XYZ file of C-alpha atoms in Angstrom:
700
model
C 8.951 -8.332 -33.757
C 5.694 -7.774 -34.288
C 3.065 -10.570 -33.996
C 0.053 -10.417 -35.816
C -3.323 -12.448 -34.780
C -4.978 -14.760 -37.081
C -8.830 -14.238 -38.234
C -11.065 -16.936 -38.518
C -10.405 -19.735 -40.890
C -12.941 -22.009 -42.745
C -10.054 -24.179 -43.696
C -9.822 -27.766 -42.088
C -13.809 -27.782 -41.992
C -15.500 -30.159 -44.201
C -19.259 -30.552 -45.120
C -21.721 -30.389 -42.546
C -18.678 -29.813 -39.934
C -17.609 -26.492 -41.361
C -19.485 -23.249 -40.585
C -19.809 -20.486 -42.616
C -17.856 -16.985 -42.246
C -19.935 -13.996 -42.937
C -17.541 -11.798 -44.735
C -19.936 -8.964 -44.403
C -19.133 -8.072 -40.874
C -15.130 -7.257 -42.478
C -13.381 -8.292 -39.364
C -10.322 -6.707 -38.310
C -7.573 -8.066 -36.146
C -5.757 -6.172 -33.728
C -2.881 -3.894 -34.555
C 0.430 -5.684 -33.846
C 2.264 -4.900 -30.982
C 4.834 -1.706 -31.666
C 7.542 -3.423 -29.969
C 9.339 -5.494 -27.761
C 8.254 -3.035 -25.100
C 4.514 -3.400 -26.015
C 2.338 -0.882 -27.742
C 0.949 2.338 -26.417
C -2.222 2.279 -27.450
C -4.963 2.513 -24.698
C -7.267 0.233 -26.305
C -7.605 -2.370 -29.407
C -10.827 -2.600 -31.255
C -12.238 -5.629 -31.892
C -14.958 -6.203 -34.394
C -17.550 -9.147 -34.348
C -17.455 -11.897 -36.455
C -20.699 -13.620 -37.084
C -21.058 -17.293 -37.418
C -23.740 -19.323 -39.331
C -24.605 -22.284 -37.329
C -26.451 -24.324 -40.311
C -24.458 -25.912 -42.688
C -24.748 -24.723 -46.071
C -24.751 -26.691 -48.958
C -21.947 -27.711 -51.143
C -22.992 -25.303 -54.305
C -22.949 -22.413 -51.724
C -19.797 -22.749 -50.590
C -16.508 -22.446 -52.952
C -12.679 -22.002 -51.333
C -10.578 -19.736 -52.576
C -7.267 -20.902 -54.127
C -5.743 -19.140 -50.866
C -7.548 -21.054 -48.537
C -7.203 -24.564 -50.432
C -3.097 -23.562 -50.352
C -3.165 -22.434 -46.885
C -0.890 -19.105 -47.953
C -1.334 -15.712 -47.485
C -2.448 -12.945 -50.209
C 1.075 -11.541 -49.784
C 3.229 -14.540 -49.882
C 6.490 -14.272 -52.697
C 7.055 -17.125 -54.837
C 9.217 -18.934 -52.938
C 6.936 -19.652 -49.749
C 4.344 -20.402 -52.544
C 6.496 -23.308 -54.059
C 7.737 -24.574 -50.806
C 4.011 -24.762 -49.271
C 2.722 -26.364 -52.319
C 5.411 -29.224 -52.659
C 4.453 -29.807 -49.252
C 1.004 -29.680 -49.556
C 1.737 -32.030 -52.410
C 3.001 -34.745 -50.604
C -0.040 -35.110 -48.452
C -2.700 -34.953 -51.009
C -0.905 -37.137 -53.911
C -2.693 -40.148 -54.906
C 0.362 -42.062 -54.234
C 0.484 -40.940 -50.772
C -2.718 -42.237 -49.983
C -4.691 -38.744 -50.958
C -7.823 -37.706 -52.531
C -7.575 -37.359 -56.403
C -10.108 -34.391 -56.324
C -8.115 -32.340 -53.931
C -5.196 -33.435 -55.642
C -6.565 -31.465 -58.878
C -7.752 -28.672 -56.535
C -4.351 -28.247 -54.826
C -2.790 -27.998 -58.678
C -5.375 -25.438 -59.992
C -4.948 -23.255 -57.164
C -1.461 -23.434 -57.761
C -1.647 -22.130 -60.911
C -4.110 -19.511 -60.266
C -1.770 -18.045 -57.197
C 1.274 -18.219 -59.216
C -0.384 -16.021 -61.874
C -1.369 -13.360 -59.154
C 2.351 -13.329 -57.610
C 3.567 -12.824 -60.989
C 1.399 -9.857 -61.658
C 2.207 -8.210 -58.253
C 5.610 -8.684 -59.108
C 5.639 -6.715 -62.109
C 3.241 -4.173 -61.033
C 0.330 -4.757 -62.908
C -2.461 -6.946 -64.185
C -5.890 -8.127 -62.356
C -4.207 -5.726 -59.431
C -3.156 -6.789 -56.171
C -6.712 -7.571 -54.568
C -8.111 -10.131 -57.316
C -7.376 -13.714 -58.500
C -7.392 -15.062 -62.035
C -10.807 -16.088 -61.844
C -11.713 -12.610 -61.093
C -12.643 -13.318 -57.318
C -11.208 -10.910 -54.490
C -8.728 -12.905 -52.611
C -9.799 -12.949 -48.808
C -8.647 -10.867 -45.944
C -5.088 -12.287 -44.917
C -4.510 -14.273 -41.954
C -0.958 -13.672 -41.588
C 1.989 -12.098 -42.473
C -0.656 -9.608 -43.426
C 0.764 -6.004 -43.745
C -1.531 -2.735 -43.682
C -1.742 -0.901 -47.059
C -0.513 2.309 -45.608
C 2.935 0.644 -44.439
C 3.101 -1.900 -47.553
C 2.565 0.863 -50.287
C 4.000 3.511 -47.936
C 7.087 4.813 -49.815
C 4.725 5.312 -53.028
C 2.181 6.905 -50.761
C 2.697 10.676 -49.601
C -0.501 10.267 -47.132
C 1.207 6.826 -45.685
C 4.898 7.913 -45.771
C 5.183 8.891 -42.043
C 3.619 5.395 -40.863
C 5.825 3.768 -43.083
C 9.165 5.000 -42.550
C 8.590 5.200 -38.676
C 7.236 1.719 -39.014
C 10.700 0.630 -40.593
C 12.576 2.628 -38.327
C 11.159 1.157 -35.297
C 11.624 -2.330 -36.676
C 15.240 -1.672 -36.962
C 15.579 -0.242 -33.642
C 13.945 -3.347 -32.147
C 16.219 -5.765 -33.998
C 19.351 -3.423 -32.863
C 17.883 -3.277 -29.179
C 17.667 -7.547 -29.268
C 21.378 -7.309 -30.417
C 21.987 -5.475 -27.544
C 23.096 -2.459 -29.683
C 21.677 0.157 -27.816
C 23.070 3.543 -28.991
C 22.125 1.950 -32.492
C 18.544 1.164 -31.129
C 17.997 4.948 -29.745
C 19.325 6.276 -33.413
C 16.423 4.188 -34.837
C 13.319 5.240 -32.643
C 14.764 8.811 -32.698
C 14.475 8.687 -36.851
C 11.102 6.899 -36.137
C 9.867 10.067 -33.944
C 11.125 12.636 -36.268
C 8.210 10.906 -38.282
C 5.931 10.440 -35.748
C 6.137 12.993 -33.181
C 4.693 11.948 -29.677
C 3.834 8.484 -30.365
C 3.987 6.825 -26.933
C 5.143 3.308 -28.146
C 8.637 5.040 -29.769
C 9.108 7.175 -26.049
C 8.443 4.082 -24.570
C 11.176 2.026 -26.467
C 13.758 4.967 -26.551
C 13.224 4.822 -22.908
C 13.971 1.605 -22.519
C 17.283 1.992 -24.647
C 18.273 5.348 -22.448
C 18.322 2.912 -19.574
C 19.993 0.174 -20.580
C 22.853 3.004 -21.935
C 23.060 4.233 -18.065
C 21.287 7.528 -18.958
C 18.466 7.384 -16.513
C 17.332 11.654 -17.149
C 17.060 10.899 -20.680
C 14.848 7.673 -20.136
C 13.010 9.133 -17.436
C 12.349 12.240 -20.144
C 10.888 9.688 -22.707
C 8.956 7.847 -20.282
C 7.381 11.218 -18.612
C 6.511 11.785 -22.588
C 4.874 8.571 -23.177
C 3.368 8.538 -19.810
C 1.984 11.912 -20.678
C 0.794 11.295 -24.565
C -1.258 7.629 -23.179
C -1.602 8.079 -19.366
C -3.288 4.468 -19.022
C 0.273 2.487 -20.683
C 1.505 0.340 -18.353
C 5.152 0.316 -19.740
C 5.143 4.400 -19.342
C 4.763 4.444 -15.771
C 7.180 1.033 -15.367
C 9.759 2.691 -17.027
C 9.009 6.603 -15.241
C 9.465 3.791 -11.959
C 12.885 2.362 -13.212
C 13.928 5.832 -14.294
C 13.037 7.493 -11.096
C 14.545 4.795 -8.588
C 17.926 4.808 -10.437
C 18.198 8.872 -9.423
C 17.092 8.453 -6.349
C 13.479 9.642 -5.842
C 12.187 6.883 -4.656
C 8.782 8.396 -3.500
C 8.284 9.532 -7.193
C 9.513 5.740 -7.883
C 6.811 4.280 -5.767
C 3.844 6.191 -6.765
C 4.718 5.271 -10.246
C 5.088 1.528 -10.175
C 2.285 1.307 -7.506
C 0.306 3.159 -10.589
C 1.610 0.806 -13.275
C 0.549 -2.187 -10.674
C -3.094 -0.402 -10.916
C -3.550 -0.054 -14.522
C -1.400 -3.786 -15.398
C -3.544 -6.525 -16.056
C -0.833 -9.359 -14.822
C 0.467 -7.695 -11.519
C 3.301 -10.223 -11.240
C 6.224 -8.309 -13.015
C 5.107 -4.754 -11.549
C 4.421 -6.083 -8.194
C 8.410 -7.822 -8.394
C 9.625 -4.515 -9.157
C 7.742 -2.614 -6.578
C 9.014 -5.172 -4.141
C 12.582 -4.060 -5.239
C 12.174 -0.461 -5.337
C 10.819 -0.562 -2.004
C 13.663 -2.667 -0.900
C 15.652 0.120 -2.209
C 13.728 2.598 -0.177
C 14.365 0.297 3.055
C 18.234 0.879 2.423
C 17.969 4.704 1.768
C 15.511 5.668 4.367
C 16.396 3.299 7.192
C 18.464 5.731 10.153
C 19.014 3.125 12.820
C 18.425 -0.827 12.882
C 18.504 -1.638 16.740
C 19.279 -5.087 17.578
C 20.078 -7.001 21.009
C 16.729 -7.947 22.510
C 16.929 -11.950 22.811
C 13.096 -11.850 22.053
C 10.154 -10.009 20.175
C 10.206 -6.144 20.595
C 6.609 -5.497 21.924
C 6.793 -1.363 22.437
C 8.876 1.284 21.229
C 8.521 5.076 22.458
C 10.375 8.200 21.935
C 10.900 10.297 25.119
C 9.011 13.795 24.918
C 11.603 16.627 25.278
C 11.470 18.378 28.400
C 9.612 21.742 28.950
C 11.473 24.950 27.818
C 12.029 26.791 31.125
C 10.362 29.995 32.045
C 12.982 32.226 30.805
C 12.682 30.647 27.395
C 8.836 30.699 26.822
C 6.940 32.657 24.619
C 4.738 34.005 26.996
C 7.040 34.846 30.000
C 8.021 38.143 30.595
C 11.928 39.136 29.738
C 14.390 38.108 32.275
C 17.941 38.157 32.843
C 20.032 35.482 30.620
C 20.585 32.355 32.354
C 23.344 29.649 31.973
C 22.128 26.943 29.439
C 21.245 24.123 30.727
C 22.555 20.513 29.209
C 20.270 19.720 26.498
C 18.508 16.241 26.530
C 19.630 13.816 23.674
C 16.868 11.872 22.109
C 16.341 8.803 23.741
C 14.337 5.946 22.226
C 12.776 3.421 24.697
C 12.272 -0.574 23.863
C 10.672 -3.532 25.964
C 10.782 -6.651 24.762
C 9.362 -10.033 26.046
C 12.996 -10.972 26.826
C 11.992 -9.236 30.384
C 14.419 -6.241 29.542
C 13.452 -2.393 28.320
C 16.283 -0.752 26.319
C 17.307 2.905 26.297
C 19.011 4.241 22.886
C 20.459 6.994 21.527
C 18.158 8.189 18.874
C 20.590 9.974 16.840
C 23.181 7.273 16.585
C 21.951 4.223 17.858
C 24.052 3.757 20.726
C 22.871 2.034 23.660
C 22.128 3.881 26.809
C 21.252 1.762 29.212
C 19.674 -2.087 29.953
C 16.628 -2.048 32.483
C 16.529 -5.382 34.450
C 14.131 -6.100 37.167
C 11.111 -7.169 35.891
C 10.297 -11.217 36.150
C 8.338 -11.857 33.186
C 7.456 -10.264 29.541
C 7.682 -6.353 29.183
C 4.723 -5.664 26.925
C 4.071 -1.681 26.966
C 5.877 1.731 27.753
C 4.629 5.199 28.722
C 6.533 8.375 29.311
C 5.825 10.789 31.745
C 5.241 14.275 30.113
C 8.320 15.896 30.950
C 10.296 12.708 30.002
C 11.584 12.254 33.570
C 9.893 8.980 34.224
C 9.684 5.653 32.318
C 6.789 3.535 33.299
C 6.957 -0.182 31.822
C 4.456 -2.825 32.093
C 5.040 -6.483 32.723
C 2.978 -10.090 32.677
C 4.784 -10.261 36.319
C 1.541 -8.288 37.026
C 3.619 -5.176 38.369
C 4.372 -1.967 36.655
C 7.903 -0.220 37.222
C 8.452 3.298 37.473
C 12.069 4.131 36.131
C 13.840 7.525 36.677
C 15.541 8.794 33.426
C 18.465 10.833 33.600
C 18.962 13.748 30.649
C 22.181 11.736 29.232
C 19.989 8.560 29.485
C 21.202 6.560 32.493
C 18.004 5.120 34.456
C 17.095 3.642 37.900
C 13.901 2.249 39.039
C 12.206 4.275 41.548
C 8.852 2.354 42.361
C 7.424 -0.802 42.045
C 3.531 -0.558 41.554
C 2.370 -4.013 42.824
C -1.354 -4.681 43.528
C -2.986 -6.155 40.415
C -3.673 -10.002 40.885
C -3.171 -10.186 36.809
C -1.314 -8.903 34.473
C -1.732 -5.187 33.344
C -3.371 -4.494 30.204
C -2.878 -0.332 29.569
C -1.913 2.579 31.417
C -2.227 6.424 31.459
C -0.975 9.058 33.233
C -3.019 12.308 33.916
C -2.607 15.747 36.025
C -4.856 15.610 39.134
C -6.815 18.920 39.829
C -4.553 21.822 41.765
C -6.237 21.281 44.967
C -5.274 17.969 45.498
C -1.591 18.203 44.484
C 1.197 17.590 47.165
C 2.587 21.216 47.497
C 5.827 19.367 48.718
C 5.923 16.732 45.375
C 9.401 16.512 43.348
C 9.811 16.496 40.037
C 6.647 15.111 38.424
C 4.313 15.866 41.484
C 0.551 16.371 40.429
C 0.681 13.625 38.332
C -1.071 10.422 38.851
C -0.638 6.862 36.755
C -3.659 4.895 36.071
C -3.393 0.833 35.164
C -5.863 -1.458 34.029
C -5.685 -5.426 34.730
C -7.061 -8.571 33.387
C -8.236 -8.637 37.187
C -11.394 -6.453 36.348
C -10.079 -3.476 38.083
C -7.993 -0.630 37.515
C -5.953 1.037 40.223
C -4.536 4.867 40.728
C -0.966 5.542 41.753
C 1.069 8.396 42.814
C 4.213 7.346 41.411
C 6.056 10.527 40.954
C 5.667 12.001 44.540
C 7.711 11.514 47.584
C 11.173 9.678 48.069
C 12.386 7.337 45.501
C 11.945 4.086 47.219
C 11.075 1.088 45.308
C 10.835 -0.809 48.661
C 7.839 0.948 49.556
C 5.303 0.886 46.778
C 2.063 0.768 48.357
C 2.320 4.037 49.524
C 1.976 5.400 45.720
C -1.720 3.900 45.202
C -4.553 6.293 45.463
C -7.597 4.177 44.833
C -8.727 1.036 43.028
C -11.586 1.165 40.498
C -13.689 -2.042 41.053
C -16.924 -2.575 39.394
C -16.142 -4.406 36.132
C -17.307 -7.900 35.435
C -14.284 -9.080 33.628
C -11.119 -7.997 32.400
C -10.581 -3.973 32.130
C -8.960 -4.008 28.424
C -7.986 -0.659 27.859
C -8.482 3.068 29.768
C -7.706 6.777 28.746
C -8.051 10.264 31.007
C -9.540 13.504 29.403
C -7.519 16.485 31.369
C -9.843 19.114 30.460
C -12.965 17.545 32.106
C -11.190 15.423 35.034
C -12.688 11.959 33.888
C -11.019 8.627 33.389
C -12.953 6.160 30.923
C -12.454 2.481 31.550
C -13.602 -0.237 28.899
C -13.892 -4.060 29.792
C -14.897 -7.082 27.885
C -18.288 -7.073 30.038
C -19.681 -5.201 27.002
C -19.671 -1.932 29.360
C -17.403 1.332 29.624
C -17.254 3.382 32.369
C -16.800 6.920 33.763
C -14.690 8.292 36.475
C -13.935 10.971 38.772
C -12.047 12.381 41.614
C -14.285 12.839 44.796
C -13.206 14.264 48.020
C -9.448 16.070 48.456
C -6.061 14.498 48.652
C -6.367 12.817 52.231
C -9.857 11.109 50.837
C -7.974 10.061 47.600
C -11.036 8.036 45.528
C -12.493 7.826 42.468
C -16.371 7.323 42.382
C -18.043 5.685 38.937
C -20.370 8.361 37.485
C -21.739 6.634 34.384
C -21.637 2.882 33.362
C -22.931 2.344 29.486
C -23.765 -0.811 28.021
C -24.739 -0.678 24.666
C -25.043 -4.077 23.721
C -22.473 -3.963 20.938
C -20.044 -6.660 22.150
C -16.622 -6.750 24.404
C -15.401 -2.847 24.618
C -11.541 -3.276 23.603
C -10.570 0.235 22.947
C -11.145 3.497 24.374
C -9.933 6.920 23.426
C -10.721 10.687 24.146
C -10.505 13.248 21.879
C -10.909 16.848 21.671
C -12.998 18.324 18.781
C -12.713 22.239 19.410
C -14.380 23.055 22.727
C -15.904 19.556 22.784
C -14.655 16.269 24.463
C -15.598 13.390 22.544
C -15.412 9.696 23.514
C -14.548 7.107 20.891
C -14.916 3.525 22.130
C -14.727 0.295 19.957
C -17.352 -2.776 20.194
C -16.455 -6.292 19.216
C -18.910 -8.670 18.425
C -17.323 -12.115 19.266
C -20.393 -14.125 17.812
C -20.786 -12.375 14.208
C -16.657 -11.443 14.009
C -17.449 -7.511 13.195
C -16.697 -4.408 14.868
C -18.463 -0.980 15.964
C -17.010 2.109 16.399
C -19.070 4.624 18.395
C -18.591 8.219 19.669
C -19.956 9.818 22.609
C -20.189 13.548 23.514
C -18.711 14.288 26.858
C -20.074 17.867 26.989
C -23.781 16.790 28.670
C -25.535 18.268 25.609
C -26.025 15.678 22.432
C -26.794 11.717 23.706
C -27.580 13.093 27.658
C -30.961 12.882 29.498
C -31.122 13.463 33.271
C -27.670 13.799 33.654
C -27.164 10.253 32.213
C -25.426 9.021 28.825
C -28.190 7.355 26.864
C -26.887 7.387 22.965
C -23.935 7.949 20.864
C -23.286 10.786 18.782
C -21.742 8.789 15.472
C -21.232 5.626 14.949
C -19.474 3.819 12.338
C -19.844 0.327 10.913
C -18.571 -1.942 8.471
C -15.526 -3.548 10.032
C -15.166 -7.204 9.100
C -13.317 -7.888 12.198
C -11.844 -6.784 15.440
C -10.509 -3.172 15.720
C -6.925 -4.074 17.010
C -6.064 0.102 17.091
C -7.041 3.835 17.257
C -5.480 6.979 16.969
C -6.738 10.654 16.552
C -4.687 14.082 15.249
C -5.808 17.296 14.697
C -5.527 18.632 10.905
C -4.143 22.147 11.411
C -4.889 22.812 7.682
C -8.448 22.794 7.189
C -9.121 22.339 10.981
C -10.184 18.961 10.554
C -10.107 16.236 13.558
C -9.178 12.562 11.967
C -10.048 9.510 13.458
C -7.806 6.067 12.627
C -9.158 2.698 12.898
C -6.973 -0.460 12.243
C -9.225 -3.352 11.548
C -7.932 -7.250 11.698
C -9.613 -7.575 8.248
C -6.783 -5.455 6.861
C -8.467 -2.334 6.118
C -8.032 0.827 7.924
C -10.781 3.365 7.901
C -10.188 7.097 8.586
C -12.936 9.853 9.793
C -13.516 13.549 10.268
C -15.010 13.681 13.700
C -15.249 17.729 12.897
C -17.671 16.839 10.236
C -20.291 14.717 11.790
C -17.746 12.349 11.165
C -17.249 11.807 7.414
C -15.384 8.601 5.832
C -12.752 10.833 4.274
C -10.994 7.403 2.786
C -10.740 3.805 3.118
C -6.801 2.082 2.989
C -7.999 -1.799 1.551
C -5.518 -4.488 0.413
C -2.607 -2.725 0.938
C -1.133 -4.867 3.486
C -0.639 -8.592 3.057
C -1.243 -11.539 5.460
C 1.630 -12.976 7.207
C 3.176 -16.281 6.441
C 1.061 -18.853 7.833
C -1.767 -16.530 8.149
C -4.947 -15.956 6.132
C -5.362 -12.414 7.417
C -3.854 -9.269 6.626
C -4.486 -7.596 10.441
C -3.237 -4.042 10.741
C -0.858 -4.090 13.981
C -0.441 -0.696 14.421
C -1.064 2.872 13.531
C 0.094 6.209 14.462
C -0.611 10.036 13.104
C 2.427 12.231 12.842
C 2.740 15.203 15.236
C 1.193 17.375 13.160
C -1.483 14.926 11.459
C -0.049 15.506 7.991
C 0.697 11.976 7.846
C -0.451 8.343 9.057
C 1.850 5.405 9.401
C 0.330 1.874 9.267
C 1.850 -1.490 9.853
C 0.651 -5.072 9.644
C 1.950 -8.656 9.668
C 3.677 -8.620 6.559
C 6.154 -6.595 8.120
C 5.696 -3.634 5.898
C 4.749 0.441 7.010
C 2.728 2.414 4.670
C 2.885 6.136 4.852
C -0.140 7.860 4.004
C -1.379 11.986 3.318
C -3.982 12.420 6.067
C -6.000 14.902 3.890
C -6.658 12.413 0.880
C -5.299 9.261 2.057
C -2.834 9.533 -0.780
C 0.315 6.808 -0.604
C 4.142 8.325 0.360
C 6.155 5.545 0.993
C 6.432 2.240 1.986
C 9.117 0.810 4.408
C 10.101 -2.673 4.037
C 12.612 -3.834 6.451
C 11.328 -5.928 9.301
C 11.423 -9.653 8.448
C 8.142 -10.791 10.426
C 5.141 -8.871 11.916
C 5.329 -4.815 13.383
C 3.929 -4.439 16.944
C 4.328 -0.726 17.415
C 5.115 2.473 15.684
C 6.009 5.535 17.550
C 6.917 9.362 15.986
C 9.379 11.316 17.671
C 8.295 15.195 18.257
C 9.378 16.660 15.210
C 7.655 14.443 13.161
C 11.120 13.762 11.328
C 11.716 10.024 12.526
C 9.652 7.335 12.658
C 10.408 4.060 15.386
C 8.907 0.472 14.708
C 9.784 -2.673 16.681
C 8.337 -6.410 15.971
C 8.713 -10.054 15.867
C 12.085 -10.336 14.639
C 13.616 -8.760 17.785
C 14.986 -5.325 16.312
C 13.867 -2.105 16.145
C 14.020 0.212 13.585
C 14.036 3.826 12.693
C 13.469 5.584 9.676
C 13.936 9.230 8.074
C 10.753 10.943 7.654
C 11.415 14.323 7.442
C 11.923 14.728 3.408
C 8.528 12.603 2.737
């Protein structure tokens, strides 16, 4: 039913305590709501009412008969008598009332009774005049617009009149759960007022209750098209899309409704329900079995094609087909084990045991034949993984006096390679540690013997005064970068041949912007850039600096003296970095996630323009005040960006414009790592709930 808003009244104000309402302002109340489902109007006009603060004299103020009785101008005779009898019991002198007030009530009753009789007869002084000749005030409650009240006798007002009557009948049918009758009434109303957003939205609700999701969607879309800022229309669209299984459109519509809604509780709950439905539909695998937090997850890269199958190889005689490698997903846990899973079926292939403490990081060799695991037991282990998924430890790399913090695999120069090296020959492994050093290993050469780890060590990179937090390698330049908590980062290059086997520091940069906690090499066309993240502990803010490694911008006398680009505005610590080349327009995107809950995406190919900021999407974890971003990853083709936080949710975004695509709400606690498969059709995640999950993203 419609609810009308009462206009200000002078009832109850006496003498100097009563303000005078300036009737020349012609106040207009908001129109009644269209139905139980809400009105489709975007805005409601509100006209000001001027209030005189100076009390008027008694001669300049006179209550109308309607104000004396407190009834509306459209009241009928029964309502008038009922109000009059109730008022007499209060103002009668025998009941302690004032005699003058009692006489005014009697006189007002006679005047209003004459007006009601004339209105019923359809003549007399008219609908808007009293017996005293004074015009009645604008009604307060129960007032019906003239276009509706007299619609049956007014050709111009007939559409509104009959549509309103049909809509009211539809509302009554809907309340009585007669949804078929409600559809018929709303259809009749739409015949009088085609394109009315509220009518389409109400009929959509009735269709939805009847189980006709497609018809409900058609009406909801029509309502949203007629009134783009109509919250209920987008809400109805989302419900219909979700019922039809189009979760991408459902999430988009509900997020739009949430954006437009002033009170977001109902839309927020509905969005959570849709996200849970998405999690059920898009969840491919739920991998459980670890006894503690799953800290890292990583897909095995596919093996390289044999020469006769490469595009640039000359034609040759066909060879017997080789056994194809099954997709393997590796998970590392704080329970001290590494598990290998089949990426298609979720079958557990192998459990890798041997570490004496928590396993924190995983790294695959480029051909997928070796897996490196880092642990808090101050060692790194190298595992040889067969095609079918079985594995065995072939190296134990010990030498650090602190825990390993990061690792990187890179290909050494051709002149330094061992001609007799087996599979994986020519690849080096670099590890960083809290012992202020980084170490270089050759773990894939020679006999597979975990009992002789010292033979795999190539060199020790010393010089940092505090822990080495991160490292990365640029294969085109042959440079290794190490970042440290001592506010510096260093560049290292190989000097001498295989026999000399050493690395020398060629650059040490101390920019005075705080501890360097992340470093990443990014290729932009023919240029190679180094991205570093600096965290100022005192002010709890971060800067991201980009350095040109080409020896031109920012270099002087062979020394790196200035950065090429810088990004400010991070209100916390940058927790993760990732970069990807977006093939459609040639842009190279850099994404940075921060502990303040924001993700910022920059285009390094266009002088570091900020493409978009993703703010207030991830919620704080239970018991935490920070919505920190825990992981992010671009898809292999750069078209999508996945972000995760402490709230256990994964958001997918379009990389070109930051449009939200989908939310995966399946983890019960914070997420630690994200990993895409090579085709970009599956996304793996892991977290504190001791599980890893695989999500289907090929259709998004």
